[in-house]
mmCIF file of C-alpha atoms and ligand atoms in Angstrom:
data_model
loop_
_atom_site.group_PDB
_atom_site.id
_atom_site.type_symbol
_atom_site.label_atom_id
_atom_site.label_comp_id
_atom_site.label_asym_id
_atom_site.label_seq_id
_atom_site.Cartn_x
_atom_site.Cartn_y
_atom_site.Cartn_z
ATOM 1 C CA MET F 294 22.132 -16.491 -1.284
ATOM 2 C CA ALA F 295 18.985 -15.763 -2.103
ATOM 3 C CA MET F 296 17.408 -12.098 -2.431
ATOM 4 C CA ARG F 297 14.133 -10.580 -2.686
ATOM 5 C CA VAL F 298 13.394 -7.054 -3.431
ATOM 6 C CA GLY F 299 10.443 -4.676 -2.191
ATOM 7 C CA MET F 300 8.920 -1.923 -3.513
ATOM 8 C CA GLY F 301 7.028 0.858 -1.006
ATOM 9 C CA PHE F 302 4.705 3.736 -1.555
ATOM 10 C CA ASP F 303 3.027 6.231 0.929
ATOM 11 C CA VAL F 304 1.364 9.202 1.152
ATOM 12 C CA HIS F 305 -0.278 11.599 3.358
ATOM 13 C CA ARG F 306 -1.980 15.123 3.017
ATOM 14 C CA PHE F 307 -0.471 18.422 4.960
ATOM 15 C CA VAL F 308 -3.257 19.003 7.924
ATOM 16 C CA ASP F 309 -3.078 22.667 10.041
ATOM 17 C CA ASP F 310 -3.068 20.900 13.433
ATOM 18 C CA PRO F 311 -0.693 22.515 16.373
ATOM 19 C CA ASP F 312 -0.682 19.519 18.381
ATOM 20 C CA ARG F 313 1.278 17.725 15.607
ATOM 21 C CA ARG F 314 4.881 18.089 14.092
ATOM 22 C CA LEU F 315 6.013 16.858 10.884
ATOM 23 C CA VAL F 316 8.038 13.904 11.188
ATOM 24 C CA LEU F 317 10.017 12.421 8.240
ATOM 25 C CA GLY F 318 12.148 9.060 8.501
ATOM 26 C CA GLY F 319 12.522 9.647 12.134
ATOM 27 C CA VAL F 320 13.582 13.062 12.131
ATOM 28 C CA VAL F 321 11.329 16.039 13.530
ATOM 29 C CA LEU F 322 11.029 19.306 11.095
ATOM 30 C CA GLU F 323 10.797 21.727 13.659
ATOM 31 C CA GLY F 324 8.193 24.717 12.369
ATOM 32 C CA GLU F 325 7.212 23.304 9.420
ATOM 33 C CA ARG F 326 3.690 21.850 8.290
ATOM 34 C CA PRO F 327 2.270 18.642 9.712
ATOM 35 C CA LEU F 328 0.977 15.952 7.784
ATOM 36 C CA ALA F 329 -2.172 14.006 8.843
ATOM 37 C CA GLY F 330 -2.269 10.357 9.888
ATOM 38 C CA HIS F 331 -3.342 7.874 12.533
ATOM 39 C CA SER F 332 0.406 7.526 13.584
ATOM 40 C CA ASP F 333 3.238 10.219 13.436
ATOM 41 C CA ALA F 334 2.282 10.176 9.364
ATOM 42 C CA ASP F 335 6.087 9.483 8.693
ATOM 43 C CA VAL F 336 5.357 8.944 4.945
ATOM 44 C CA VAL F 337 9.346 8.203 4.577
ATOM 45 C CA THR F 338 9.126 5.461 7.581
ATOM 46 C CA HIS F 339 6.246 3.872 6.129
ATOM 47 C CA ALA F 340 7.467 3.494 3.190
ATOM 48 C CA VAL F 341 10.505 1.852 4.247
ATOM 49 C CA ALA F 342 8.792 -0.747 6.190
ATOM 50 C CA ASP F 343 6.216 -1.255 3.099
ATOM 51 C CA ALA F 344 8.921 -2.009 1.024
ATOM 52 C CA LEU F 345 10.842 -4.749 3.431
ATOM 53 C CA LEU F 346 7.418 -6.452 3.819
ATOM 54 C CA GLY F 347 6.998 -6.641 0.093
ATOM 55 C CA ALA F 348 10.602 -7.869 0.061
ATOM 56 C CA ALA F 349 9.885 -10.734 2.269
ATOM 57 C CA ALA F 350 6.249 -11.395 1.035
ATOM 58 C CA LEU F 351 4.671 -10.262 4.472
ATOM 59 C CA GLY F 352 1.565 -7.859 3.199
ATOM 60 C CA ASP F 353 1.453 -4.426 3.915
ATOM 61 C CA LEU F 354 1.478 -2.332 6.505
ATOM 62 C CA GLY F 355 -1.927 -1.924 7.163
ATOM 63 C CA ARG F 356 -2.095 -5.699 7.765
ATOM 64 C CA HIS F 357 -0.065 -5.338 10.988
ATOM 65 C CA PHE F 358 -0.505 -1.958 11.876
ATOM 66 C CA PRO F 359 -4.514 -1.250 11.251
ATOM 67 C CA ASP F 360 -5.123 2.141 11.469
ATOM 68 C CA THR F 361 -8.231 1.548 13.358
ATOM 69 C CA GLY F 362 -6.619 0.303 17.122
ATOM 70 C CA PRO F 363 -5.564 2.260 19.442
ATOM 71 C CA ALA F 364 -2.181 0.759 19.516
ATOM 72 C CA TRP F 365 -0.364 2.704 16.687
ATOM 73 C CA ARG F 366 -2.575 6.275 17.740
ATOM 74 C CA ASP F 367 0.489 8.649 17.065
ATOM 75 C CA ALA F 368 3.206 6.451 17.642
ATOM 76 C CA ASP F 369 6.269 6.677 16.807
ATOM 77 C CA SER F 370 6.829 5.444 12.825
ATOM 78 C CA LEU F 371 10.339 4.543 13.880
ATOM 79 C CA ALA F 372 8.858 1.571 16.394
ATOM 80 C CA LEU F 373 6.952 0.680 13.536
ATOM 81 C CA LEU F 374 9.668 0.130 11.390
ATOM 82 C CA ALA F 375 11.802 -1.733 14.202
ATOM 83 C CA GLU F 376 8.551 -4.020 14.496
ATOM 84 C CA VAL F 377 8.418 -4.689 10.764
ATOM 85 C CA VAL F 378 12.519 -5.613 10.546
ATOM 86 C CA ARG F 379 12.184 -8.133 13.791
ATOM 87 C CA LEU F 380 8.890 -9.631 11.465
ATOM 88 C CA VAL F 381 11.647 -9.782 8.239
ATOM 89 C CA SER F 382 14.735 -11.459 10.120
ATOM 90 C CA GLU F 383 12.110 -13.684 11.926
ATOM 91 C CA GLU F 384 12.093 -14.984 7.895
ATOM 92 C CA GLY F 385 15.751 -15.333 8.034
ATOM 93 C CA TRP F 386 16.485 -11.942 6.016
ATOM 94 C CA SER F 387 18.818 -9.524 6.588
ATOM 95 C CA VAL F 388 18.892 -5.958 4.818
ATOM 96 C CA ALA F 389 20.982 -5.267 1.848
ATOM 97 C CA ASN F 390 19.933 -1.655 1.126
ATOM 98 C CA VAL F 391 16.826 0.982 1.262
ATOM 99 C CA ASP F 392 16.234 3.572 -1.189
ATOM 100 C CA CYS F 393 14.028 6.121 -0.888
ATOM 101 C CA SER F 394 12.777 8.923 -3.372
ATOM 102 C CA VAL F 395 10.525 11.478 -1.200
ATOM 103 C CA VAL F 396 8.678 13.587 -3.619
ATOM 104 C CA LEU F 397 7.835 17.257 -1.934
ATOM 105 C CA ASP F 398 7.828 20.601 -3.329
ATOM 106 C CA ALA F 399 8.658 22.065 0.585
ATOM 107 C CA PRO F 400 10.131 21.859 2.681
ATOM 108 C CA ARG F 401 13.696 21.642 1.608
ATOM 109 C CA LEU F 402 14.843 18.337 2.564
ATOM 110 C CA ALA F 403 18.418 18.780 1.926
ATOM 111 C CA PRO F 404 19.862 19.507 5.085
ATOM 112 C CA HIS F 405 17.956 16.571 6.890
ATOM 113 C CA THR F 406 18.855 13.978 4.366
ATOM 114 C CA ALA F 407 21.694 13.090 6.473
ATOM 115 C CA ALA F 408 20.195 12.599 9.240
ATOM 116 C CA MET F 409 17.452 10.590 7.866
ATOM 117 C CA GLN F 410 19.457 8.344 6.266
ATOM 118 C CA ALA F 411 21.554 7.765 9.540
ATOM 119 C CA ARG F 412 18.456 7.010 11.848
ATOM 120 C CA LEU F 413 16.640 4.760 9.498
ATOM 121 C CA GLY F 414 19.691 2.960 8.190
ATOM 122 C CA ARG F 415 20.651 1.927 12.228
ATOM 123 C CA LEU F 416 17.070 0.421 12.540
ATOM 124 C CA VAL F 417 17.253 -1.957 8.988
ATOM 125 C CA GLY F 418 21.094 -2.630 9.784
ATOM 126 C CA ALA F 419 21.642 -1.477 6.530
ATOM 127 C CA PRO F 420 22.530 1.670 4.005
ATOM 128 C CA VAL F 421 19.276 3.769 3.508
ATOM 129 C CA SER F 422 19.444 6.493 0.836
ATOM 130 C CA VAL F 423 16.437 9.564 1.132
ATOM 131 C CA LYS F 424 16.723 11.583 -2.132
ATOM 132 C CA PRO F 425 14.406 14.229 -2.135
ATOM 133 C CA LYS F 426 12.655 15.167 -5.506
ATOM 134 C CA ARG F 427 10.307 18.125 -6.683
ATOM 135 C CA ALA F 428 7.135 17.697 -8.175
ATOM 136 C CA GLU F 429 7.712 20.472 -10.037
ATOM 137 C CA GLY F 430 4.191 22.244 -9.653
ATOM 138 C CA LEU F 431 2.049 19.327 -10.732
ATOM 139 C CA GLY F 432 -0.593 17.274 -9.280
ATOM 140 C CA ALA F 433 -1.611 17.253 -5.536
ATOM 141 C CA ILE F 434 2.064 17.353 -4.354
ATOM 142 C CA GLY F 435 3.205 19.756 -6.858
ATOM 143 C CA ARG F 436 -0.015 22.037 -5.023
ATOM 144 C CA HIS F 437 1.323 21.860 -1.505
ATOM 145 C CA GLU F 438 -1.340 19.018 -0.308
ATOM 146 C CA GLY F 439 1.000 16.575 0.731
ATOM 147 C CA ILE F 440 4.270 14.442 0.504
ATOM 148 C CA ALA F 441 4.627 11.024 -1.316
ATOM 149 C CA CYS F 442 7.566 8.649 -0.710
ATOM 150 C CA TRP F 443 8.585 5.664 -2.821
ATOM 151 C CA ALA F 444 10.878 3.047 -1.384
ATOM 152 C CA VAL F 445 13.205 -0.072 -3.194
ATOM 153 C CA ALA F 446 14.403 -2.556 -0.256
ATOM 154 C CA LEU F 447 16.856 -5.791 -1.103
ATOM 155 C CA ILE F 448 16.815 -8.118 1.448
ATOM 156 C CA GLU F 449 18.880 -11.393 1.483
ATOM 157 C CA ARG F 450 19.457 -14.818 3.327
HETATM 158 ZN ZN1 ZN C 691 1.592 6.470 6.472
#
């Protein structure tokens, strides 16, 4: 059996926009400050998709979903991840597991990680782990300017 590992990263800054909602791992966090982005700015789902593309050596998210076109404007990133899973499985790969570290000081993610893991896991067809991590006041994330996410994905065929 062949195995490949991929690393994904994404970062989005917070924005004050009453028309946007904070979406992380496909879960809407009502009443929380949203992130800026062309799509729904789901930084967790983007990092997972990026890791899967990387594992299959299929390039990065920007290549498949350019943020210049109208197709993915305000898009549900779960649809984007579903398309990435389709591309990866088209190459004969299946996902073994995904692990994410979400770096943010606020809001508290712990009450939502189970829902995120379930939603993402159903989409990729494998266990997905989501671990929140505080920036301890350091740098842009520590100043509450945005949220970053790292993800590692293992695929096999
Ligand atoms: Zn993104």
